[in-house]
Short mmCIF file of C-alpha atoms in Angstrom, two decimals:
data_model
loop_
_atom_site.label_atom_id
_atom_site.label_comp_id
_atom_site.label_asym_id
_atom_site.label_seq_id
_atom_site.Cartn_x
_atom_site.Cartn_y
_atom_site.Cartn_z
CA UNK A 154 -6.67 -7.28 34.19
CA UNK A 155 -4.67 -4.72 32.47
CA UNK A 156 -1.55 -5.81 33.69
CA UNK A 157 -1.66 -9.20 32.44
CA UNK A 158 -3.06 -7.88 29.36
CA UNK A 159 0.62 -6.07 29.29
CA UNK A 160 2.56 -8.74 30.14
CA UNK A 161 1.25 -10.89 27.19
CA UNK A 162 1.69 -8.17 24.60
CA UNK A 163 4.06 -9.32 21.63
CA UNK A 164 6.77 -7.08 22.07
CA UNK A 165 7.13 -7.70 26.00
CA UNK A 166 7.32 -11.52 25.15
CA UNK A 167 9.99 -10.86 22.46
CA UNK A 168 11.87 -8.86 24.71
CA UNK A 169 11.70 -10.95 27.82
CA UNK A 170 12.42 -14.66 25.37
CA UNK A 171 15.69 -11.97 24.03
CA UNK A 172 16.72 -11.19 27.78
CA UNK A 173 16.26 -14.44 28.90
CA UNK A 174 18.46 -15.79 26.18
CA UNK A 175 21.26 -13.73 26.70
CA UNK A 176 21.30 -14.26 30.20
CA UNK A 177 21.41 -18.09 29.98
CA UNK A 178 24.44 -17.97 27.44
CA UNK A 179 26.05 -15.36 29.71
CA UNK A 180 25.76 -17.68 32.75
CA UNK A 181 26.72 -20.79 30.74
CA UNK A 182 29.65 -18.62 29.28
CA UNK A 183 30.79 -17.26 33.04
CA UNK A 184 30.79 -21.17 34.61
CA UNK A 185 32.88 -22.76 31.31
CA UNK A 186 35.76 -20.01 32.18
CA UNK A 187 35.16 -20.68 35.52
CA UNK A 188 35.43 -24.28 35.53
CA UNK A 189 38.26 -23.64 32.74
CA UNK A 190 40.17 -22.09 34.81
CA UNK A 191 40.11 -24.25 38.15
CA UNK A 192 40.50 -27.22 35.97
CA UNK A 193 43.57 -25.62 34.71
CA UNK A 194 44.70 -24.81 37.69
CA UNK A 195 44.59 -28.97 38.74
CA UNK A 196 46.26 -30.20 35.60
CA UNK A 197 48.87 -27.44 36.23
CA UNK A 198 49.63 -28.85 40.14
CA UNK A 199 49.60 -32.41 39.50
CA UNK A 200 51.63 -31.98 35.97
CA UNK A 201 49.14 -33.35 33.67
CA UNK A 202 49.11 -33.57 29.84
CA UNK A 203 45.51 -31.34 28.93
CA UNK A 204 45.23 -33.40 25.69
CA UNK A 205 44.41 -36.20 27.97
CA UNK A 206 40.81 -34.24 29.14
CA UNK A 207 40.11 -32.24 26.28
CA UNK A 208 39.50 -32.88 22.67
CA UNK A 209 41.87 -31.10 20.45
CA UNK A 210 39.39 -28.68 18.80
CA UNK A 211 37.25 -27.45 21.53
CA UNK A 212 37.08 -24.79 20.91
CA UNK A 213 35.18 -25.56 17.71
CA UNK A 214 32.33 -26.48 19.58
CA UNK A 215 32.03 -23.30 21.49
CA UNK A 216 32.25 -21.04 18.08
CA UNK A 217 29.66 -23.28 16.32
CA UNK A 218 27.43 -23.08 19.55
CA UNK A 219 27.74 -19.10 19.98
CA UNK A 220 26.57 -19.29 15.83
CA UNK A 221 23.58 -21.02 16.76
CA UNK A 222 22.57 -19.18 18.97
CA UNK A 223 23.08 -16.07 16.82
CA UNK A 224 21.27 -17.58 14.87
CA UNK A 225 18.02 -18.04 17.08
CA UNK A 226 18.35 -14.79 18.04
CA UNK A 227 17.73 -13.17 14.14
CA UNK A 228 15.07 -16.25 14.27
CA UNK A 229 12.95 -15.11 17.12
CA UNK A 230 13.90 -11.29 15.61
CA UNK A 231 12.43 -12.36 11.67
CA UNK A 232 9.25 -14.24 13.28
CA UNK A 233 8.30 -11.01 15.78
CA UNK A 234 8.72 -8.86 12.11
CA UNK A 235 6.33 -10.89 10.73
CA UNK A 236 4.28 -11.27 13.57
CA UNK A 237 3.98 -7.05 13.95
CA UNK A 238 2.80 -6.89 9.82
CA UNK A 239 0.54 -9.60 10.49
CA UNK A 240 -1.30 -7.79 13.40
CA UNK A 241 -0.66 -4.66 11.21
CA UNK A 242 -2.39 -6.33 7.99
CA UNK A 243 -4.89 -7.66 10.00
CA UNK A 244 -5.77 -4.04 11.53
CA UNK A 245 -6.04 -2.63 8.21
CA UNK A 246 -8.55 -5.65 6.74
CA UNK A 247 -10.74 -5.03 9.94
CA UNK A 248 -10.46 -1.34 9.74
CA UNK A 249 -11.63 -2.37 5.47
CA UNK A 250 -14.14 -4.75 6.55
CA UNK A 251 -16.15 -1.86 8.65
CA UNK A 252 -15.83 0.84 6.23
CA UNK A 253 -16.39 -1.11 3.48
CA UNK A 254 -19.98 -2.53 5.24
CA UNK A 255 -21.01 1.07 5.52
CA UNK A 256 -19.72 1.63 1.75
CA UNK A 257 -22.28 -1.16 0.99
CA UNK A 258 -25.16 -0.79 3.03
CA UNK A 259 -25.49 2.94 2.31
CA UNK A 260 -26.73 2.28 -1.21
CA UNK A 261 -28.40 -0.47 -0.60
CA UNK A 262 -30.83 0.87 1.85
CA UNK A 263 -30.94 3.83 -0.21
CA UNK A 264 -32.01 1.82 -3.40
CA UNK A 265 -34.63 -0.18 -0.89
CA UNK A 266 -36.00 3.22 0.02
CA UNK A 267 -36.50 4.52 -3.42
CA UNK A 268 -37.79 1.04 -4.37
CA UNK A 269 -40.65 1.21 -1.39
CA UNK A 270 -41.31 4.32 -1.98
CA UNK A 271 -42.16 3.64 -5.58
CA UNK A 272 -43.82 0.60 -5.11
CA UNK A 273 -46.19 2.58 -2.15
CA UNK A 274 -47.45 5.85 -3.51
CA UNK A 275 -48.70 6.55 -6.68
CA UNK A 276 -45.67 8.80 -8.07
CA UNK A 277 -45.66 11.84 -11.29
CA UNK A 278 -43.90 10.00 -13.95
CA UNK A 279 -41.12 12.55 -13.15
CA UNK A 280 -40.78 12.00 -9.42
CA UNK A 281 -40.27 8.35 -10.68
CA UNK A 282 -37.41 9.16 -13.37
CA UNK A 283 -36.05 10.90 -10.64
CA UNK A 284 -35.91 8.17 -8.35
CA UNK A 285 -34.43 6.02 -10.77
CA UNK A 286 -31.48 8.35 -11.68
CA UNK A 287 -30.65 8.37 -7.82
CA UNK A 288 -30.77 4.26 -8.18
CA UNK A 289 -28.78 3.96 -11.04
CA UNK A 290 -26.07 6.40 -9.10
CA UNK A 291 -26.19 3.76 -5.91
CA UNK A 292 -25.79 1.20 -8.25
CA UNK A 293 -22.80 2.59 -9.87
CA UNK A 294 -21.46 3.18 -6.62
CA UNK A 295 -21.80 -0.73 -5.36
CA UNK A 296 -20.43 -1.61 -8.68
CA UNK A 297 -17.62 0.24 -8.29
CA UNK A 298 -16.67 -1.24 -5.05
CA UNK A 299 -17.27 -4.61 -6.03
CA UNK A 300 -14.87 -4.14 -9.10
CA UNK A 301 -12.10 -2.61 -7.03
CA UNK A 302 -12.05 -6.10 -4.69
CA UNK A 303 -12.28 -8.02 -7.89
CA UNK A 304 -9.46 -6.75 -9.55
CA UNK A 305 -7.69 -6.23 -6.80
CA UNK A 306 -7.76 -10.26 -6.37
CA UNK A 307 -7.05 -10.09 -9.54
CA UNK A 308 -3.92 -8.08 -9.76
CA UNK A 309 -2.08 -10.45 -7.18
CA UNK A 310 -2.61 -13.30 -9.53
CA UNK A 311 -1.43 -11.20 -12.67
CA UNK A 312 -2.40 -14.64 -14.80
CA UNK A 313 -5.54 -12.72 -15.64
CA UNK A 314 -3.62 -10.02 -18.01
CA UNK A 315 -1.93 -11.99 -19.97
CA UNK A 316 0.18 -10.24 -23.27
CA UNK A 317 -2.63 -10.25 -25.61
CA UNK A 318 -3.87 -7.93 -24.14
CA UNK A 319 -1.53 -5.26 -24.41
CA UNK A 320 -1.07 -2.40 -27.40
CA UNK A 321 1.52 -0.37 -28.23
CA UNK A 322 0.07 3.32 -28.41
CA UNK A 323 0.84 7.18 -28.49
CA UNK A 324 0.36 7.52 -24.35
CA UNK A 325 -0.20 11.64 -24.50
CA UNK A 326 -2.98 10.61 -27.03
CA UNK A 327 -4.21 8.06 -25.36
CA UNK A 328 -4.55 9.67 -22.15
CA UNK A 329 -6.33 13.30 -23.84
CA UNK A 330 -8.77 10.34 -25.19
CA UNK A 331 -9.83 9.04 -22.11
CA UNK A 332 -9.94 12.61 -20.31
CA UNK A 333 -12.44 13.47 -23.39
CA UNK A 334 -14.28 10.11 -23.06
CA UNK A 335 -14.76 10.99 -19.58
CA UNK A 336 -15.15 14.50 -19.06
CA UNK A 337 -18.84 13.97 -17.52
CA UNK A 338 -17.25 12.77 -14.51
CA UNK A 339 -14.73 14.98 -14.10
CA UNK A 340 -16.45 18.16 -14.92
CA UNK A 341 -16.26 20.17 -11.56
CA UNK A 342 -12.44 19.94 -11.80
CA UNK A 343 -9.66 21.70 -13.56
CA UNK A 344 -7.32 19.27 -15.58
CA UNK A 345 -4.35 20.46 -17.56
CA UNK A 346 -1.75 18.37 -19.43
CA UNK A 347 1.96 18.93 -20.37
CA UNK A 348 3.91 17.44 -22.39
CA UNK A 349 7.70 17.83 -21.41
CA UNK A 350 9.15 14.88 -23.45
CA UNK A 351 12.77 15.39 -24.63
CA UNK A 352 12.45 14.16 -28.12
CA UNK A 353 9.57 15.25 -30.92
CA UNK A 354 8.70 11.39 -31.56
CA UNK A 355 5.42 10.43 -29.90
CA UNK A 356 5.68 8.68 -26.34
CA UNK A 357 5.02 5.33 -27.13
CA UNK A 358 4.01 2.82 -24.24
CA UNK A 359 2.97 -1.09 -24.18
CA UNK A 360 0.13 -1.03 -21.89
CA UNK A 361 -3.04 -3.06 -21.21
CA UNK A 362 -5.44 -0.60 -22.04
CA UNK A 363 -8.44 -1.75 -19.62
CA UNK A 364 -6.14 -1.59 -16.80
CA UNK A 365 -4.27 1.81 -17.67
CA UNK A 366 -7.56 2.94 -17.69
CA UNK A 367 -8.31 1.85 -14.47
CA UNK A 368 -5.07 3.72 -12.99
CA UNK A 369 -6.35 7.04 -14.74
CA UNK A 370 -9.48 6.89 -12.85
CA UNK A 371 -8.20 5.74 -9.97
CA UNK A 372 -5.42 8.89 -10.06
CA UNK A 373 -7.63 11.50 -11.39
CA UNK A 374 -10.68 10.92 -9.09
CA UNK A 375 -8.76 10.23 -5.94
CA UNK A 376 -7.44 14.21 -6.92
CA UNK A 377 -10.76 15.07 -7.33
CA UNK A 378 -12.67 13.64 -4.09
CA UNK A 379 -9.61 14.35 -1.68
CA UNK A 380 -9.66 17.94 -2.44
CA UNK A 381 -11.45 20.94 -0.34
CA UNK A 382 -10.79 23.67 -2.81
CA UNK A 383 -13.76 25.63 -4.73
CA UNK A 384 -12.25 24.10 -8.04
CA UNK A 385 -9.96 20.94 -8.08
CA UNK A 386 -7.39 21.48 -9.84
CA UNK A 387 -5.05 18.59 -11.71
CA UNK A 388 -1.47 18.94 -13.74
CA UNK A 389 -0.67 15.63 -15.84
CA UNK A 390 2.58 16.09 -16.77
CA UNK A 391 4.76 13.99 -19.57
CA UNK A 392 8.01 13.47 -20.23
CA UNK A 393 10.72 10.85 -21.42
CA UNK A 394 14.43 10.57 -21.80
CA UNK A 395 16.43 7.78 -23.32
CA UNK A 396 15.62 5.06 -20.49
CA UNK A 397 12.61 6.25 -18.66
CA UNK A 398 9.12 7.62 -19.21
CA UNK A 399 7.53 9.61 -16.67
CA UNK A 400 3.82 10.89 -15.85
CA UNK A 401 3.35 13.09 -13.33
CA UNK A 402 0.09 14.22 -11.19
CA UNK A 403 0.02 16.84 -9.25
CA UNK A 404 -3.43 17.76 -7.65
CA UNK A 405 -4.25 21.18 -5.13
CA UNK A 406 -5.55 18.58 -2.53
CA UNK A 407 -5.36 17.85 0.77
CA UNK A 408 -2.47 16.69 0.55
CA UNK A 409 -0.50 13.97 2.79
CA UNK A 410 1.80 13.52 6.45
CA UNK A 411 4.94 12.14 5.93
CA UNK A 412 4.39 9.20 7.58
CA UNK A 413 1.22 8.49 5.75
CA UNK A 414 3.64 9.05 2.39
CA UNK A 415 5.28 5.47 3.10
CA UNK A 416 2.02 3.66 3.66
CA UNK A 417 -0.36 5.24 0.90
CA UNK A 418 -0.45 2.23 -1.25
CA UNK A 419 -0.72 -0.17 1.46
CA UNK A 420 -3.65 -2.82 0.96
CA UNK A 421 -6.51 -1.29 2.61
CA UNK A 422 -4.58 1.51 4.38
CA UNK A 423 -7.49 4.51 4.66
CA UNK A 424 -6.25 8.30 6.29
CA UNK A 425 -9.05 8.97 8.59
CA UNK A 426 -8.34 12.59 9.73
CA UNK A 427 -10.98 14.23 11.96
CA UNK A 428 -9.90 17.73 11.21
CA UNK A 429 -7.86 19.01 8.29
CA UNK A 430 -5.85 22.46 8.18
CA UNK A 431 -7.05 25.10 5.56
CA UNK A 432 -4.66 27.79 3.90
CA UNK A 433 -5.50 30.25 6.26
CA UNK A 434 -3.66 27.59 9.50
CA UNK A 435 -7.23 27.10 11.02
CA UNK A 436 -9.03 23.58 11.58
CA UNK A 437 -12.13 22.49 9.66
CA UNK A 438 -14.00 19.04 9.91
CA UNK A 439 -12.60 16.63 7.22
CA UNK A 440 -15.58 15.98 5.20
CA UNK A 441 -13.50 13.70 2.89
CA UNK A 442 -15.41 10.79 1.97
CA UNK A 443 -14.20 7.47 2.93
CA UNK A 444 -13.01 5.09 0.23
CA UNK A 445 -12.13 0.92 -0.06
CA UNK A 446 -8.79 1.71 0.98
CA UNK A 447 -8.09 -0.72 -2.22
CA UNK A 448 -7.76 2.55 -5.04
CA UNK A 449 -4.16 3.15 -4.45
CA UNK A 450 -3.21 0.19 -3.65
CA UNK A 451 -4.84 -1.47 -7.04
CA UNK A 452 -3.13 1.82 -8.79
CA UNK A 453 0.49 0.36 -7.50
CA UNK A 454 0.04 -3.48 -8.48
CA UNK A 455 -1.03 -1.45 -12.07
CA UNK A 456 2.24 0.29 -12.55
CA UNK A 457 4.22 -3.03 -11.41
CA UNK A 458 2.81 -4.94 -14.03
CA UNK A 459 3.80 -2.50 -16.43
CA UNK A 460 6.91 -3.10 -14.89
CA UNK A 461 7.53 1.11 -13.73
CA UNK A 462 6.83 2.44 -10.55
CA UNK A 463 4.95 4.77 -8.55
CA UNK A 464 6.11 7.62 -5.62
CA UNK A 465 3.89 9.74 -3.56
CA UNK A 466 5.25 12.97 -2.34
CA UNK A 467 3.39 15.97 -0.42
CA UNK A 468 5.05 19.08 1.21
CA UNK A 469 2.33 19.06 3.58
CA UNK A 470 -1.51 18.86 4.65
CA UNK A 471 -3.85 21.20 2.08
CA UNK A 472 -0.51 21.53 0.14
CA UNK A 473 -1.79 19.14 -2.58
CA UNK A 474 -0.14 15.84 -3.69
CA UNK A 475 1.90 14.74 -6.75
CA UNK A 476 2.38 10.92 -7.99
CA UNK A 477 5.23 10.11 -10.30
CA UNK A 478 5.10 7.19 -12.52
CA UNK A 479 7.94 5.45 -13.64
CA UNK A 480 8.07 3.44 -16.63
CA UNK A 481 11.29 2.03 -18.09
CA UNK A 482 11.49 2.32 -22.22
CA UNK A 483 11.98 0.00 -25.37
CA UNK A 484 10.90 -3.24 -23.41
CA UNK A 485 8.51 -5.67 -23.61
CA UNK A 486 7.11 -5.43 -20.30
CA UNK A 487 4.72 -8.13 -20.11
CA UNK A 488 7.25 -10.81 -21.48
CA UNK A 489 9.99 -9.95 -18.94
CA UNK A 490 7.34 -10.50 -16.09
CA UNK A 491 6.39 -13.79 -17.46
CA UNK A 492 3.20 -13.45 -18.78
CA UNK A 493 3.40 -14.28 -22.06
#
């Protein structure tokens, strides 16, 4: 059973239709010389014009042949690419799917249980408010979740943001705001901000504001809930030049791999790590809590319609993280993408 389960995985196929293929054109190659050859050979005894059995451009044929075939080969090459991100997309939605039911029915059972309870025993007033606080937190929760796979549905149609809503608007400002409008949430962490910008004028971005919001949040929490220190601690940093305007997080997380650096803001890529190294080199359980795998991903499709860019860089597990945004200057971002 488990051998023919290997013989029908993708990449042995691939190889074997690759090997297969190169061994028919060198066997069809070796008998044309062959046969080239002896034919010569005759025509050469009995004296014989060779225009009179070949064409005068056969060679034509041969070149235009061997191109073909070249060109099946970077077919079969381009379809077994796609096929492996497929079957890798596919892994990470099913890998989604599971967490994601867990991420639902936690709540909801929890909310049932309050609910019963409630409706069962006769309750102090207080033990009721109580209740209802720890509803109204499960309920936040499943909103949450619900709004990341909305927008993130969203975001790949981009029609939804059209220019309208945009605003031009102090950034630094804008950003202390919703840090002060917010605070509540973020009150167990540590959050400083710098302003490095080159010139004394005010850093002035076109953004859509609900959505900028959204990448704050999704930034400043995922600092926040990936983090194992007493007291999370988060550096926004600004700065601009004449071309570019950059904001810069850096967080005393967890921090990432290197390989998980180039697939962080993959669509429903999670890092599930059973054990996490602490500053003193031993291992501890990761008690990390499990997100959408949508947060990052949502934060990316963000910064592209704001037409910048984001990079993720670590030096190494519990060595914290830093994300760079990129955002180009004096542009009207949302009319250059085509959604005006």
């Amino acid at each position: 059973m488990k051998t023919n389960f290997f013989i029908l995985q993708p990449l042995v196929i691939f190889i074997f239709s690759i090997v297969a293929l190169v061994l028919s054109l060198t066997l069809f190659l070796h008998w044309y010389f062959r046969m080239t050859s002896e034919f010569n050979q005759f025509i050469g005894k009995f004296k014989i014009s060779p225009d009179v059995f070949w064409a005068p451009h056969s060679w034509v044929i041969i070149v235009i042949t061997s191109v073909l075939l070249g060109c099946i080969l970077v077919g079969l090459a381009i379809i077994f690419t796609y096929y492996q991100k497929t079957i890798q997309l596919y892994t990470l939605q099913e890998s989604f799917i599971n967490n994601f039911s867990h991420e639902l029915k936690t709540p909801i059972a929890s909310i049932k249980l309050y609910l019963e309870t409630i409706n069962k025993y006769n309750l102090p007033r207080e033990k009721q408010l109580e209740f209802v606080s720890f509803m109204l937190k499960d309920t936040s929760r499943l909103s949450e979740h619900v709004q990341q796979i909305l927008l993130a549905g969203g975001l790949e149609q981009r029609q939804s943001y059209k220019a309208t809503n945009t605003i031009s608007t102090d950034i630094t400002n804008f950003i202390r705001e919703f840090l002060k409008s917010n605070a509540h949430l973020f009150n167990n962490a540590k959050i400083e901000m710098i302003d490095k910008s080159l010139v004394t004028t005010p850093i002035i971005m076109q953004i859509n504001p609900t959505l900028f919001e959204t990448l704050l949040m999704n930034l400043i929490t995922n600092a926040i809930k990936h983090n194992h220190q007493a007291v999370p601690r988060l550096q926004i940093t600004l700065s601009q030049n004449k071309k570019i305007t950059e904001i810069t997080f850096s967080d005393n997380g967890l921090g990432l791999k290197k390989e998980e650096q180039k697939h962080i803001f993959q669509k429903f890529y999670q890092i599930d790590r059973k054990t996490t190294t602490n500053t003193y080199g031993t291992h501890s359980p990761n008690k990390n809590p499990k997100g959408s795998g949508l947060g990052l991903y949502i934060t990316k499709q963000i910064t592209k319609i704001h037409f910048g860019k984001i990079t993720a860089s670590s030096p190494g597990l519990e060595q914290g993280t830093t994300f760079v945004l990129h955002f180009p200057r004096n542009i009207n971002l949302f009319t250059r993408i085509g959604l005006t």
